[in-house]
PDB file of C-alpha atoms in Angstrom:
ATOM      1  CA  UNK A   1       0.000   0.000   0.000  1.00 52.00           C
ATOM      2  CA  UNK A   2       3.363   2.852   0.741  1.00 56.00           C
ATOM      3  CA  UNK A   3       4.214   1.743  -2.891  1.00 60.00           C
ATOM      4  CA  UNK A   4       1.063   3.360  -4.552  1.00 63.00           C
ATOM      5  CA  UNK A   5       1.836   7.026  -3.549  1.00 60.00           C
ATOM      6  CA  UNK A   6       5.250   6.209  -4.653  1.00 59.00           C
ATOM      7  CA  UNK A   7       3.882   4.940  -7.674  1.00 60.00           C
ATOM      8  CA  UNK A   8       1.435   7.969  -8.437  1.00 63.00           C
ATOM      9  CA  UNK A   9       3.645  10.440  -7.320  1.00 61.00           C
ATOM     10  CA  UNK A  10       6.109   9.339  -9.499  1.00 60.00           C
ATOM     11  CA  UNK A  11       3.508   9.120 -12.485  1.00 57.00           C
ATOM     12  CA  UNK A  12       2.863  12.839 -11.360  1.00 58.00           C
ATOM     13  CA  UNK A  13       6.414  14.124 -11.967  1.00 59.00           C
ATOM     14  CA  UNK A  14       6.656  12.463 -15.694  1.00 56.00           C
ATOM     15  CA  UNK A  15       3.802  14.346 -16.750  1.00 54.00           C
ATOM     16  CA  UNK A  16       4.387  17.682 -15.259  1.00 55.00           C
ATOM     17  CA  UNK A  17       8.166  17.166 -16.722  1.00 55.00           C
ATOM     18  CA  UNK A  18       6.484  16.391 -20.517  1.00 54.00           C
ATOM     19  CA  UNK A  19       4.377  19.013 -20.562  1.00 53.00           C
ATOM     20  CA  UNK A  20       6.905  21.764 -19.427  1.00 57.00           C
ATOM     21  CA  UNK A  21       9.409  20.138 -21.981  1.00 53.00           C
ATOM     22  CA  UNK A  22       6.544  20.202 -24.824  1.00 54.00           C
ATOM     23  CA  UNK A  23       5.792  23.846 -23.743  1.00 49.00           C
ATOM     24  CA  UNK A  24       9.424  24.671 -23.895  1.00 49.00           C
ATOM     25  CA  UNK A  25      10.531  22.913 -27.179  1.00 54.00           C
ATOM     26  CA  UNK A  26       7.164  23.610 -29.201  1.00 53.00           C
ATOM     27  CA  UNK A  27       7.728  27.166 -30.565  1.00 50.00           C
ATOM     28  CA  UNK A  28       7.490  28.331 -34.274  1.00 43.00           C
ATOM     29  CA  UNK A  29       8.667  25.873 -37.056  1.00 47.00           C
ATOM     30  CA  UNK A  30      12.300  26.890 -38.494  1.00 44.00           C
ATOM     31  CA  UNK A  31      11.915  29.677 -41.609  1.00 45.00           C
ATOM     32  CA  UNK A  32      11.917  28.162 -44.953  1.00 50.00           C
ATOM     33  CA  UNK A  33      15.786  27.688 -45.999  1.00 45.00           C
ATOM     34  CA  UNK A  34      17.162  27.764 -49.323  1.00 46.00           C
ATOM     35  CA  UNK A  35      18.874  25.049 -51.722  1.00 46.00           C
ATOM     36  CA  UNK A  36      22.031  26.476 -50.274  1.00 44.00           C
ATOM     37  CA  UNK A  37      20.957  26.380 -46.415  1.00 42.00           C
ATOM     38  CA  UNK A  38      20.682  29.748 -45.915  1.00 40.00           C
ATOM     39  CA  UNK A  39      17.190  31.495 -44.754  1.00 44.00           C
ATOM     40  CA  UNK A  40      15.593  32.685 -47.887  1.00 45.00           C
ATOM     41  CA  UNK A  41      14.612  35.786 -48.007  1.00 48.00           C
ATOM     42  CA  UNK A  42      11.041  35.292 -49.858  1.00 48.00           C
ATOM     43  CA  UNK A  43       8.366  36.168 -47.524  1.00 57.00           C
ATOM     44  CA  UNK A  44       5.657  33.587 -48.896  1.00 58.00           C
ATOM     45  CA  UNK A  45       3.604  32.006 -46.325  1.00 59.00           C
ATOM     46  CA  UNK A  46       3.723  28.305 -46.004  1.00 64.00           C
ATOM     47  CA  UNK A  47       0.530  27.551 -48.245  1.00 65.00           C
ATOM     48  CA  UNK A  48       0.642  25.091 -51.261  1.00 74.00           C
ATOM     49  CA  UNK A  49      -0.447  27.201 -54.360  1.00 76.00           C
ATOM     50  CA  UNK A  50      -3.624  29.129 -54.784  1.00 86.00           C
ATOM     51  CA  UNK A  51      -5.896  30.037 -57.068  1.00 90.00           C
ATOM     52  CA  UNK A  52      -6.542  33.651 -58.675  1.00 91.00           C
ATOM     53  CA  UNK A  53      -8.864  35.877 -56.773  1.00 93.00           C
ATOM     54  CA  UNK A  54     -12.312  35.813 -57.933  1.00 94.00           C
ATOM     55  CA  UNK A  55     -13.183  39.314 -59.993  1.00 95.00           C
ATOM     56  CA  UNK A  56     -15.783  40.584 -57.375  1.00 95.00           C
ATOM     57  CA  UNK A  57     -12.754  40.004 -54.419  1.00 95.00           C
ATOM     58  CA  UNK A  58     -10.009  42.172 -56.541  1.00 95.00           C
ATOM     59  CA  UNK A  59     -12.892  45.416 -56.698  1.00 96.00           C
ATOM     60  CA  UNK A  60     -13.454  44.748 -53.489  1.00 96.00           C
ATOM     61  CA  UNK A  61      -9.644  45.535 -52.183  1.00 96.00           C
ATOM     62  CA  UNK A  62      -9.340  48.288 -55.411  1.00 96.00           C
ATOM     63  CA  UNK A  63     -12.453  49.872 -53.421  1.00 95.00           C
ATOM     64  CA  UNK A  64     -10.064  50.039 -50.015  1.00 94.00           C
ATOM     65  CA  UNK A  65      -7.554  52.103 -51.897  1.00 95.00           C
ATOM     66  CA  UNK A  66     -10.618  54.361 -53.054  1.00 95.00           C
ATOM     67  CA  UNK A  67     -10.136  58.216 -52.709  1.00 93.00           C
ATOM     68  CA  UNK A  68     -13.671  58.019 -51.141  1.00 94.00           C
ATOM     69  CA  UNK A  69     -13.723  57.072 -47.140  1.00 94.00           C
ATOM     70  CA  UNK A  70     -17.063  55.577 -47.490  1.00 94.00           C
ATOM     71  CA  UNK A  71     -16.301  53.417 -50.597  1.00 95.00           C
ATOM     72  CA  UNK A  72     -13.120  51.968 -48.107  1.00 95.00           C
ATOM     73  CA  UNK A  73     -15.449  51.646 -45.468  1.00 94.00           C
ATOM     74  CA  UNK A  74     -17.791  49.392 -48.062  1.00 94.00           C
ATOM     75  CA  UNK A  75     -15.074  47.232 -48.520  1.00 95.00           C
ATOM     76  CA  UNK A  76     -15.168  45.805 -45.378  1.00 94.00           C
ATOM     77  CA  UNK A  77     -17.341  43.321 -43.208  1.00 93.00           C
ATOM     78  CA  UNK A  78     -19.900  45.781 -41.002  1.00 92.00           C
ATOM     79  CA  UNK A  79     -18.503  43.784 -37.751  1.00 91.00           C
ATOM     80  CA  UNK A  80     -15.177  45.184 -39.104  1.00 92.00           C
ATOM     81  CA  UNK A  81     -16.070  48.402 -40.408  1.00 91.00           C
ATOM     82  CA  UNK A  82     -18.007  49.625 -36.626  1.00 91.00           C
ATOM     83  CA  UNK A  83     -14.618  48.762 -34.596  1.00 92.00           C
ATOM     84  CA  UNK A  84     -12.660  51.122 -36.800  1.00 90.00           C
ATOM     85  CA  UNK A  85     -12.697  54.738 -36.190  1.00 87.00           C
ATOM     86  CA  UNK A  86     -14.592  56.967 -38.688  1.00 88.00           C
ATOM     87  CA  UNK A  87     -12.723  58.287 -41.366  1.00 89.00           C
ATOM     88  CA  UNK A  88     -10.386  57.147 -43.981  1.00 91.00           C
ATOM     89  CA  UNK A  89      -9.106  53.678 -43.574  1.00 92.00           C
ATOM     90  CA  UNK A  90      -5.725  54.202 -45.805  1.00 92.00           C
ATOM     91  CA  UNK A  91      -4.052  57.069 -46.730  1.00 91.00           C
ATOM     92  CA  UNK A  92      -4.253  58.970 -50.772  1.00 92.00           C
ATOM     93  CA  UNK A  93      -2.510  57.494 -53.078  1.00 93.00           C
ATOM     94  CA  UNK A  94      -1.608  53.726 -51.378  1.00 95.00           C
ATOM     95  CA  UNK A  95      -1.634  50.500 -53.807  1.00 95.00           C
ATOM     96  CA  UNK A  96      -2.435  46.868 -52.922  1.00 96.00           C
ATOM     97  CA  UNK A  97      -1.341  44.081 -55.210  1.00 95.00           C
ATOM     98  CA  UNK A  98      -2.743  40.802 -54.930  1.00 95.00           C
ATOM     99  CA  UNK A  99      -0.214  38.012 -55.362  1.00 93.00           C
ATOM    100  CA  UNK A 100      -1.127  36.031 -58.228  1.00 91.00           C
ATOM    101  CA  UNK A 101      -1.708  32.243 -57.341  1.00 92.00           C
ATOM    102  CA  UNK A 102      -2.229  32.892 -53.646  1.00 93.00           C
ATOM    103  CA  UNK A 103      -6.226  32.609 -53.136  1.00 95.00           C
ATOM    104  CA  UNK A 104      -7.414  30.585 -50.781  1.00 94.00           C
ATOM    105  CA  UNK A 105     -11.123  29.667 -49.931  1.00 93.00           C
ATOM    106  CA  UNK A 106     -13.271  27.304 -47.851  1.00 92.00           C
ATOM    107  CA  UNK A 107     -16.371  27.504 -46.401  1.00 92.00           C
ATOM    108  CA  UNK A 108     -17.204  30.942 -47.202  1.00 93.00           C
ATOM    109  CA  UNK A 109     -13.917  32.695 -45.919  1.00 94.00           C
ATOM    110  CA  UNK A 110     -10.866  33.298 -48.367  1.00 95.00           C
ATOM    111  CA  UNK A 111      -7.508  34.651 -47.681  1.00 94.00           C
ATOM    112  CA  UNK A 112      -4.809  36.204 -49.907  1.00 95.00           C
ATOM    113  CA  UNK A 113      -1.236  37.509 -50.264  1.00 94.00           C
ATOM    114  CA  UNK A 114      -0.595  41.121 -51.312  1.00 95.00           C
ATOM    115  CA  UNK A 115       2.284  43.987 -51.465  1.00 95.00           C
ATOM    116  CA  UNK A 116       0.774  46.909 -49.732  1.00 95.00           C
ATOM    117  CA  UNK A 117       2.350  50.139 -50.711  1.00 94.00           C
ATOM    118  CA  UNK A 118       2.287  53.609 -49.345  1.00 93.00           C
ATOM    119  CA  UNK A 119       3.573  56.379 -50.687  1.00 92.00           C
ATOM    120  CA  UNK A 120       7.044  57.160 -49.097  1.00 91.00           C
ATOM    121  CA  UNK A 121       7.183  54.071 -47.689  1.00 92.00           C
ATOM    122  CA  UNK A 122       8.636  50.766 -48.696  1.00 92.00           C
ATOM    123  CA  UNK A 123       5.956  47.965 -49.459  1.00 93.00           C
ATOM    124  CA  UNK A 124       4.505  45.549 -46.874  1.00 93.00           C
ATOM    125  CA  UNK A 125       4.002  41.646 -47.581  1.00 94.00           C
ATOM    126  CA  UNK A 126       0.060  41.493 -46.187  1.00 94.00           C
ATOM    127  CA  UNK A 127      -2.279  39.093 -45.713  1.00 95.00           C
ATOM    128  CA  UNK A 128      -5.812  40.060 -46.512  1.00 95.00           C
ATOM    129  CA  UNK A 129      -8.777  37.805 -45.341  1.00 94.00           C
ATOM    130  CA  UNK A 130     -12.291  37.732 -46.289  1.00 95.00           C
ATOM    131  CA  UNK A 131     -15.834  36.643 -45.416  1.00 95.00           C
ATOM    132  CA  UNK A 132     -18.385  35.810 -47.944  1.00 94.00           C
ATOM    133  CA  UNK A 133     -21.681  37.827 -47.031  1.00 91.00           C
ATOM    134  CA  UNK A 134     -25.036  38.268 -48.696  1.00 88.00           C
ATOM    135  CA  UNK A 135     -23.689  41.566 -50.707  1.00 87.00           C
ATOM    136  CA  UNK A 136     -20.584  38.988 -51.759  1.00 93.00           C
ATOM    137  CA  UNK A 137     -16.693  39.152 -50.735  1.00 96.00           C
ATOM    138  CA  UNK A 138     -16.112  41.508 -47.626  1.00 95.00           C
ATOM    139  CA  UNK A 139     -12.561  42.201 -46.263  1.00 95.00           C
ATOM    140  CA  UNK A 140     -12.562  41.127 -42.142  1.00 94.00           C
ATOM    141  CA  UNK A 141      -9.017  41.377 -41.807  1.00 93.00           C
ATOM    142  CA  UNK A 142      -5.747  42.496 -42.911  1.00 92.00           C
ATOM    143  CA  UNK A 143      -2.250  41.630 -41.618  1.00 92.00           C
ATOM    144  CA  UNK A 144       1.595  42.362 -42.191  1.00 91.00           C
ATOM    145  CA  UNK A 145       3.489  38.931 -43.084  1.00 89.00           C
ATOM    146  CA  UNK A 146       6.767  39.173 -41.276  1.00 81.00           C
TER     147      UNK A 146
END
């Protein structure tokens, strides 16, 4: 009968040690190398390849780079579009281009790869996401790829 709080306690330790080993050793996968070894210096995501985004998406991202606050408020979902501030979402005169071969969809959300560019400033690698809605392709998110 000592033996089974021996036994348990033991049992006890080897699980608290595995999970502070797997919460120590699990953090983000190595970045992509090259042929040579080296880090490349590509900043694709780690998707196989994509398709081209539908017509209706590529207005809809054109319409967030509209000169017109409201039309860049249209662009995006309404959940999206009430926890911004009012006003103009991005400044005069910025570009986005979507990545060719880099749309992804499934069950009525999509993502896709894009250089954002404003003017004076060097371009960002993005990630744009979307939801489909009744009114068709809304943007819900938007993030820079590091």
């Amino acid at each position: 009968m000592r033996e089974t709080p021996l036994v348990l306690s033991l049992g006890l330790a080897l699980v608290a040690a595995a999970g502070i080993g797997y919460l120590v050793l699990r953090g983000d996968p190595p970045p992509p190398t090259t042929e040579a070894g080296k880090p490349s210096s590509a900043r694709a995501l780690p998707y196989k390849p994509g398709g081209s985004p539908p017509a209706q998406a590529t207005d809809v991202v054109k319409d967030l780079t509209s000169r017109d606050a409201d039309t860049q408020r249209a662009a995006l979902t309404p959940e999206l579009e009430k926890a911004l501030g009012a006003g103009r979402l991005l400044s005069e005169g910025t570009r986005i281009d979507l990545a060719e071969g880099t749309w992804h969809e499934a069950n009525g959300y999509a993502n896709v790869q894009a250089a954002l560019s404003k003017p004076g400033e060097a371009a960002q690698h993005v990630l744009i996401g979307f939801a489909k809605r009744s009114t068709g392709w809304r943007i819900t998110v938007m993030e820079v790829v590091k």
